[in-house]
mmCIF file of C-alpha atoms and ligand atoms in Angstrom:
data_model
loop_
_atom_site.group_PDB
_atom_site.id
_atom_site.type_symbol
_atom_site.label_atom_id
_atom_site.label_comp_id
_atom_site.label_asym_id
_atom_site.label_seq_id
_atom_site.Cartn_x
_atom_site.Cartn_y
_atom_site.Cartn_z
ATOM 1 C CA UNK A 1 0.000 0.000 0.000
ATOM 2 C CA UNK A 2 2.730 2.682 1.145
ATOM 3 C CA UNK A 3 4.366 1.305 -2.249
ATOM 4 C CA UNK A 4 1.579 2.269 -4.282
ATOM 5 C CA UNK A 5 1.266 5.023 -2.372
ATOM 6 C CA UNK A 6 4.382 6.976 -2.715
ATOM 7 C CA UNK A 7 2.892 7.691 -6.507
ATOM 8 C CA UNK A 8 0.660 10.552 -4.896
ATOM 9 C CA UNK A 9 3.780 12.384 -2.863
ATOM 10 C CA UNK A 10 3.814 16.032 -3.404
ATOM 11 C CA UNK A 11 5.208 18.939 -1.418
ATOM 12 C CA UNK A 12 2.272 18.696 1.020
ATOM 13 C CA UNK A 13 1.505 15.116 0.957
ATOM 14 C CA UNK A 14 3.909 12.245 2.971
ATOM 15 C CA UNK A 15 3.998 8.698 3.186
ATOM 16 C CA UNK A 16 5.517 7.213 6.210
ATOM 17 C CA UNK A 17 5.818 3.739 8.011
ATOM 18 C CA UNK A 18 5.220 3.631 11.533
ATOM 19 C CA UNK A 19 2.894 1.936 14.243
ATOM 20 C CA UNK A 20 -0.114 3.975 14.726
ATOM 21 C CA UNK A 21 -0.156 2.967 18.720
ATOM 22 C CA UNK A 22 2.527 4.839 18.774
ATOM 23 C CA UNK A 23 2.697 8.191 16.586
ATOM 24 C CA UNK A 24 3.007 11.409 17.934
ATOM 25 C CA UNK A 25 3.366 14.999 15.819
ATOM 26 C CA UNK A 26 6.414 16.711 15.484
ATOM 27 C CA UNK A 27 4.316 20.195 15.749
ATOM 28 C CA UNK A 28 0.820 20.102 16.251
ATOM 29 C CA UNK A 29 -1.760 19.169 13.390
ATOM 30 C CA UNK A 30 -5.486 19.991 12.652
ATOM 31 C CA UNK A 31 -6.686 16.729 11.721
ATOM 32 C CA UNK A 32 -5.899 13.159 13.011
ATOM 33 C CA UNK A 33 -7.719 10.483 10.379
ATOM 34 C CA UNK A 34 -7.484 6.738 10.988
ATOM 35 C CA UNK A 35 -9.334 4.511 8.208
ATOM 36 C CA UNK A 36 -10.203 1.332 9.205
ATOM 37 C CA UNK A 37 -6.441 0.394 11.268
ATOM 38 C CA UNK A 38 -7.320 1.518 14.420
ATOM 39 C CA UNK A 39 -9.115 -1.939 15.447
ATOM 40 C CA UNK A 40 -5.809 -3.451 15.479
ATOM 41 C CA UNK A 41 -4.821 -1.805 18.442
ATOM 42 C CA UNK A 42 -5.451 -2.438 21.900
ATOM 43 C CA UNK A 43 -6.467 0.434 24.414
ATOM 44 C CA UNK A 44 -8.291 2.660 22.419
ATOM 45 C CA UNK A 45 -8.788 5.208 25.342
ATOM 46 C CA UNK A 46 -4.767 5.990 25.716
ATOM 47 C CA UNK A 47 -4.048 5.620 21.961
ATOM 48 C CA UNK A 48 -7.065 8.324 21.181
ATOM 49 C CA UNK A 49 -5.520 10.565 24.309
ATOM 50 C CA UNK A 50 -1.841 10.465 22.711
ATOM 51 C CA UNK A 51 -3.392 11.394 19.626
ATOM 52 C CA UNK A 52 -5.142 14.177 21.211
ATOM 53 C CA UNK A 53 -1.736 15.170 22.430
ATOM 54 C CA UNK A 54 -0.851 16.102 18.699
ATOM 55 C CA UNK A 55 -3.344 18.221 17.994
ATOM 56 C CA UNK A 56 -3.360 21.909 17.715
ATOM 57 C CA UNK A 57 -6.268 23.892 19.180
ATOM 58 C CA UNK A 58 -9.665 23.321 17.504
ATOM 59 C CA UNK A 59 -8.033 20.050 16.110
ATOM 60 C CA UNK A 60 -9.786 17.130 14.640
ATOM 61 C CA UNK A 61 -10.130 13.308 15.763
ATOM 62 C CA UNK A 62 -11.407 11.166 12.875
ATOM 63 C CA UNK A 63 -12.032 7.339 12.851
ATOM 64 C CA UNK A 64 -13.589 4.760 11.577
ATOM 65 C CA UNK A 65 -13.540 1.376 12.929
ATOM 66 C CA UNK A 66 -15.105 -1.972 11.617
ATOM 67 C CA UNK A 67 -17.891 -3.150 14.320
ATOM 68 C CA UNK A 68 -18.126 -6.863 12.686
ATOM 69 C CA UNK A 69 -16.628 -8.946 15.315
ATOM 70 C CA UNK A 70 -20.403 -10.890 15.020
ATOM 71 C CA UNK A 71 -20.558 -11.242 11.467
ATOM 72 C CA UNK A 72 -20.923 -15.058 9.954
ATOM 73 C CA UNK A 73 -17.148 -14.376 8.340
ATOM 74 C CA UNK A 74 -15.665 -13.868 11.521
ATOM 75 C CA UNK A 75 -17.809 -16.284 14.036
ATOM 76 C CA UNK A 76 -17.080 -18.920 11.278
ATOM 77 C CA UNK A 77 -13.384 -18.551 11.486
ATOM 78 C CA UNK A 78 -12.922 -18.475 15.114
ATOM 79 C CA UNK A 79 -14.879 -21.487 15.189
ATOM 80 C CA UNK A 80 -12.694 -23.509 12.789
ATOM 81 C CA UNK A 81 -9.588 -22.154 14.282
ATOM 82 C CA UNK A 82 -10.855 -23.944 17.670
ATOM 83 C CA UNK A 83 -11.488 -27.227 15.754
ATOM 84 C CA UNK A 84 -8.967 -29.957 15.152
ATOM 85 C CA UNK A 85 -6.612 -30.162 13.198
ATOM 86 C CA UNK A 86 -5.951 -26.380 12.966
ATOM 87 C CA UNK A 87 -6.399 -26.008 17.178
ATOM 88 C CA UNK A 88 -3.128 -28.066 17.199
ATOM 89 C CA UNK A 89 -2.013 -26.703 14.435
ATOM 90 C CA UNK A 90 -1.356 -23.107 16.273
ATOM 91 C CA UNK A 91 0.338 -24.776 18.899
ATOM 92 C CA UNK A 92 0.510 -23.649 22.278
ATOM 93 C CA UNK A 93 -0.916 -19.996 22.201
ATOM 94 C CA UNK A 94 -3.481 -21.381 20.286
ATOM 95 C CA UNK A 95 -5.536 -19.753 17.457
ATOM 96 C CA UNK A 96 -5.042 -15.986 17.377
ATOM 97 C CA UNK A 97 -7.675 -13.515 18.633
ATOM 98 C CA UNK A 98 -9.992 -11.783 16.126
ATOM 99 C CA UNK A 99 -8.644 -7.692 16.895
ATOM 100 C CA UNK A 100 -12.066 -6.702 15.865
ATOM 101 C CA UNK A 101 -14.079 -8.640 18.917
ATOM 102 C CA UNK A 102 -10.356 -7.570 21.326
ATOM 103 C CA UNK A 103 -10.147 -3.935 20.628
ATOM 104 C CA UNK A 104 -13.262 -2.536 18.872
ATOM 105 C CA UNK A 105 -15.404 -0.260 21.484
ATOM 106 C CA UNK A 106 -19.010 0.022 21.799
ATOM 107 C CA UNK A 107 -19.921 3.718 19.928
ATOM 108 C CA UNK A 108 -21.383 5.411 23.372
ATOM 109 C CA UNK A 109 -17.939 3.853 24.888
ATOM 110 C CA UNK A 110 -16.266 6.093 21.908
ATOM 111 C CA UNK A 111 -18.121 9.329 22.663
ATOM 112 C CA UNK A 112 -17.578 8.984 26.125
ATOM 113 C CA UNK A 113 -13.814 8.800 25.257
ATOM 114 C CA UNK A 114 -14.625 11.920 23.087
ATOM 115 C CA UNK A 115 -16.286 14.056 25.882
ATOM 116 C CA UNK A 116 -13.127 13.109 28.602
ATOM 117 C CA UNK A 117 -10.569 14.039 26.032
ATOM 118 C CA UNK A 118 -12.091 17.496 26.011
ATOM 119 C CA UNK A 119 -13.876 17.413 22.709
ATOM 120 C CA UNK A 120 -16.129 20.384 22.443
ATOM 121 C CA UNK A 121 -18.393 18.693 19.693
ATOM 122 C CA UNK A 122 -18.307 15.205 18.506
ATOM 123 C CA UNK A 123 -20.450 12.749 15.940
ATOM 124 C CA UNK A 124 -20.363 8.902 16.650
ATOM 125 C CA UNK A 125 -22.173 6.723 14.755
ATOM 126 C CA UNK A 126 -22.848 2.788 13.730
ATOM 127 C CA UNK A 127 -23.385 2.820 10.154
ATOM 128 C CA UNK A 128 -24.124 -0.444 8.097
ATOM 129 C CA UNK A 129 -23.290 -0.653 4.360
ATOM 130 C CA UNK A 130 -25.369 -3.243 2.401
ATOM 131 C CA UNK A 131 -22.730 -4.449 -0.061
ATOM 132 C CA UNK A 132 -24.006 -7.545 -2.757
ATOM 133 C CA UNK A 133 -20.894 -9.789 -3.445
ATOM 134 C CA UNK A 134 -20.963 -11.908 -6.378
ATOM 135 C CA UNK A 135 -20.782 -15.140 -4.377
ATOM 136 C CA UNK A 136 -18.961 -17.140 -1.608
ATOM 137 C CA UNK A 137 -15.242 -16.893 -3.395
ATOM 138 C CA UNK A 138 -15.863 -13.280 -3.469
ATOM 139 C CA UNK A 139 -16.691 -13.425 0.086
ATOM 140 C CA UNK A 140 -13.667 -15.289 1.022
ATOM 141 C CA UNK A 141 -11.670 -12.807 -1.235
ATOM 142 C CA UNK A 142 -12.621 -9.955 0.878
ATOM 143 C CA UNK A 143 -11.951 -11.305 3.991
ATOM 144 C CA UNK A 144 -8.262 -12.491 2.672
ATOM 145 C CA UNK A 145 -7.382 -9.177 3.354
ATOM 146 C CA UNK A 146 -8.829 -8.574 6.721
ATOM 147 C CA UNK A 147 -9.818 -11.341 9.440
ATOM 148 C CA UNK A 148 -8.218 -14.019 7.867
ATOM 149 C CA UNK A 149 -4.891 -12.081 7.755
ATOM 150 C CA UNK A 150 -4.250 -13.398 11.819
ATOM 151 C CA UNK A 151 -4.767 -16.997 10.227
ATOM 152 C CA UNK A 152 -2.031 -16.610 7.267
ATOM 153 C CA UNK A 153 0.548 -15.579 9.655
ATOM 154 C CA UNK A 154 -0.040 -17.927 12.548
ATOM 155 C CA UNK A 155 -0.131 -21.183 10.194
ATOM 156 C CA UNK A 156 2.171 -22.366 7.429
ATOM 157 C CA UNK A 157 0.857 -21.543 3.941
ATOM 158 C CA UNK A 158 -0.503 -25.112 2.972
ATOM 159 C CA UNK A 159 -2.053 -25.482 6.221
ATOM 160 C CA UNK A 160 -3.395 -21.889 5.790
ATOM 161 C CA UNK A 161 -4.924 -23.051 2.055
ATOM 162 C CA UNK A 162 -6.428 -26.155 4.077
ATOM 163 C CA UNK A 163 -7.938 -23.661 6.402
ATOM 164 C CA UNK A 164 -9.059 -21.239 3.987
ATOM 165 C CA UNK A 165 -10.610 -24.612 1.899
ATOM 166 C CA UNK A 166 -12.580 -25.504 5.140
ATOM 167 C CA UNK A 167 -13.519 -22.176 5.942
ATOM 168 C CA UNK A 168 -14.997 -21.839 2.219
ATOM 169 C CA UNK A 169 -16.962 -24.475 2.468
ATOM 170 C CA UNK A 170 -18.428 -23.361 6.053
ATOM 171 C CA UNK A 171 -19.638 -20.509 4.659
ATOM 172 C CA UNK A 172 -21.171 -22.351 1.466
ATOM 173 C CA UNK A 173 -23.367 -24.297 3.935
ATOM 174 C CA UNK A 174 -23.909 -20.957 6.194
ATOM 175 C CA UNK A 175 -24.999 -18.495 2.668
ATOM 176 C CA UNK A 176 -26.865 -21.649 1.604
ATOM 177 C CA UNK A 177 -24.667 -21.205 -1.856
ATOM 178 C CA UNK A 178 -26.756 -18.691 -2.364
ATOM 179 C CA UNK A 179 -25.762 -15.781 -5.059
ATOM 180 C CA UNK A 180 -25.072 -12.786 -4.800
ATOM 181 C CA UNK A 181 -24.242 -12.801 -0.933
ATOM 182 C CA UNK A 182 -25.580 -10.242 0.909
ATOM 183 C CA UNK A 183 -22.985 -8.659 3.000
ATOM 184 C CA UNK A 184 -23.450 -5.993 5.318
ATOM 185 C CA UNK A 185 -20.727 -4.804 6.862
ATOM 186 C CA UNK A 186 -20.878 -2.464 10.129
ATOM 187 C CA UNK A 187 -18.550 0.388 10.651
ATOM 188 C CA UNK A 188 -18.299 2.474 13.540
ATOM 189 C CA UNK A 189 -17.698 6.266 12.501
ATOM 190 C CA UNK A 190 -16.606 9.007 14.878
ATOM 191 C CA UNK A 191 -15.151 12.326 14.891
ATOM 192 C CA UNK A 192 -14.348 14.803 17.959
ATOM 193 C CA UNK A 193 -13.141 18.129 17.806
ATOM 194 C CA UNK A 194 -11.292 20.397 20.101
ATOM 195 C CA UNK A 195 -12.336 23.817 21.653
ATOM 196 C CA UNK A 196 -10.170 26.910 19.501
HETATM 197 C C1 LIG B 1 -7.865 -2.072 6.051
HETATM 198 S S1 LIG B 1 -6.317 -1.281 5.813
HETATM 199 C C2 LIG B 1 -6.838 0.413 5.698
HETATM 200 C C3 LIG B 1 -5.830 1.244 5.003
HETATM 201 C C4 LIG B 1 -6.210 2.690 4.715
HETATM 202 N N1 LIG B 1 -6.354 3.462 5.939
HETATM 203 C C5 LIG B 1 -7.465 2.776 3.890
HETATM 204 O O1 LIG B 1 -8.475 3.289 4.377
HETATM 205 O O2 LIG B 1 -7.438 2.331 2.745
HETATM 206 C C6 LIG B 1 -5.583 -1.416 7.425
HETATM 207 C C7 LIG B 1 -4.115 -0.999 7.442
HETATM 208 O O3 LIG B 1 -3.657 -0.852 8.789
HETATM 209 C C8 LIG B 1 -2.286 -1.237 8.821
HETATM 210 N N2 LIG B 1 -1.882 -1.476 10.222
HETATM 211 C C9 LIG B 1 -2.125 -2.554 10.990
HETATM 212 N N3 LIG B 1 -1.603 -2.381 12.222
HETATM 213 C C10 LIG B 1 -1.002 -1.161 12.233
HETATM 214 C C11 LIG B 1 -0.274 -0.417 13.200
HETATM 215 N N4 LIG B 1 -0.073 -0.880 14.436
HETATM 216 N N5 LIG B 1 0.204 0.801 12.851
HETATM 217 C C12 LIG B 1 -0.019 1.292 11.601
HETATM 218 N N6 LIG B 1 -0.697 0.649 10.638
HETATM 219 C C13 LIG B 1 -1.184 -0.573 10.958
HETATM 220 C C14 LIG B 1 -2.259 -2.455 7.931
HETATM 221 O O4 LIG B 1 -0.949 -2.705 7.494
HETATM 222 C C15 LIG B 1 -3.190 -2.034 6.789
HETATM 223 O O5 LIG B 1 -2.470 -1.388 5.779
#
């Protein structure tokens, strides 16, 4: 991504690597924006109050979240991860945790966290977007890149195919085969911003 990325640098605009947990301003900014990465960090109360440490007066806190630790996708993976042969498979720490279910606040939690911070106005909100994938595969595609990433590094790759074959076929028999899937996928949205 930061490869790809690098193609839209321009005196105003930076790419960097770093941990977002982590990050702090060198002078103080307007706008803090964090697009579906913060869920895979724990403590979301400290890492939104060193955040608030970077920004300038009147500054911005902006976030969004997924809020699908319940969706079939996710449920259905946990569940094979605790099911022989993968549970052995991961060896003695044992399947890893989905971030999403770990880390991922309830919104009033959020706006709380907003209103302690010092945030003079704030928005939080759950929304849901209805998205109509072509069928299972496509399914599975999506969630290549997201919950199934903890699988992928905790297992070797054939035994992470294997998984991803069983997996499929879970989610045949939970979609009914049915196409397109319906797929709604919930996002938590929030923004705070600071007195001038
Ligand atoms: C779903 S992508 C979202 C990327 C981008 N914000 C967007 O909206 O297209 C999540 C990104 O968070 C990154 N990520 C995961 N943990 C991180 C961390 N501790 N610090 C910074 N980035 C992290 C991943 O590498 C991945 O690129």
């Amino acid at each position: 991504m930061l490869t790809a990325a690098r193609a839209y640098e321009s005196s105003n605009v930076t790419f960097r690597d770093g941990d977002l947990s982590t990050w702090r301003a060198t002078t103080p900014v307007d706008l803090v924006l964090a697009a579906a990465s913060l869920q895979w960090v724990p403590d979301h109360a400290a890492v939104l109050a060193s955040w608030k440490e970077s920004l300038a007066p009147g500054g911005q806190l902006a976030v969004q979240v997924p809020a699908n630790a319940h969706a079939p996708t996710h449920v259905i993976a946990t569940e094979l991860a605790n099911e022989e042969p993968y549970l052995s498979a991961f060896g003695a720490v044992g399947p890893p945790h989905d971030p999403v279910h770990e880390n991922v606040l309830r919104p009033d939690e959020y706006a709380r966290i907003l209103r302690d911070l010092g945030c003079s106005d704030q928005r939080v909100f759950l929304r849901v977007y209805p998205h109509e994938l072509e069928n299972v595969d496509a399914v599975v595609s999506w969630v290549r890149g997201t919950t199934l990433t903890r699988f992928a590094r905790a297992l070797p790759p054939e035994a992470f195919e294997e998984f991803v074959r069983d997996y499929t076929l879970r989610l045949r028999r939970h979609y009914r085969d049915v196409a397109p899937v319906f797929f709604p996928f919930s996002r938590i949205l929030f923004w705070g911003q600071l007195p001038d």
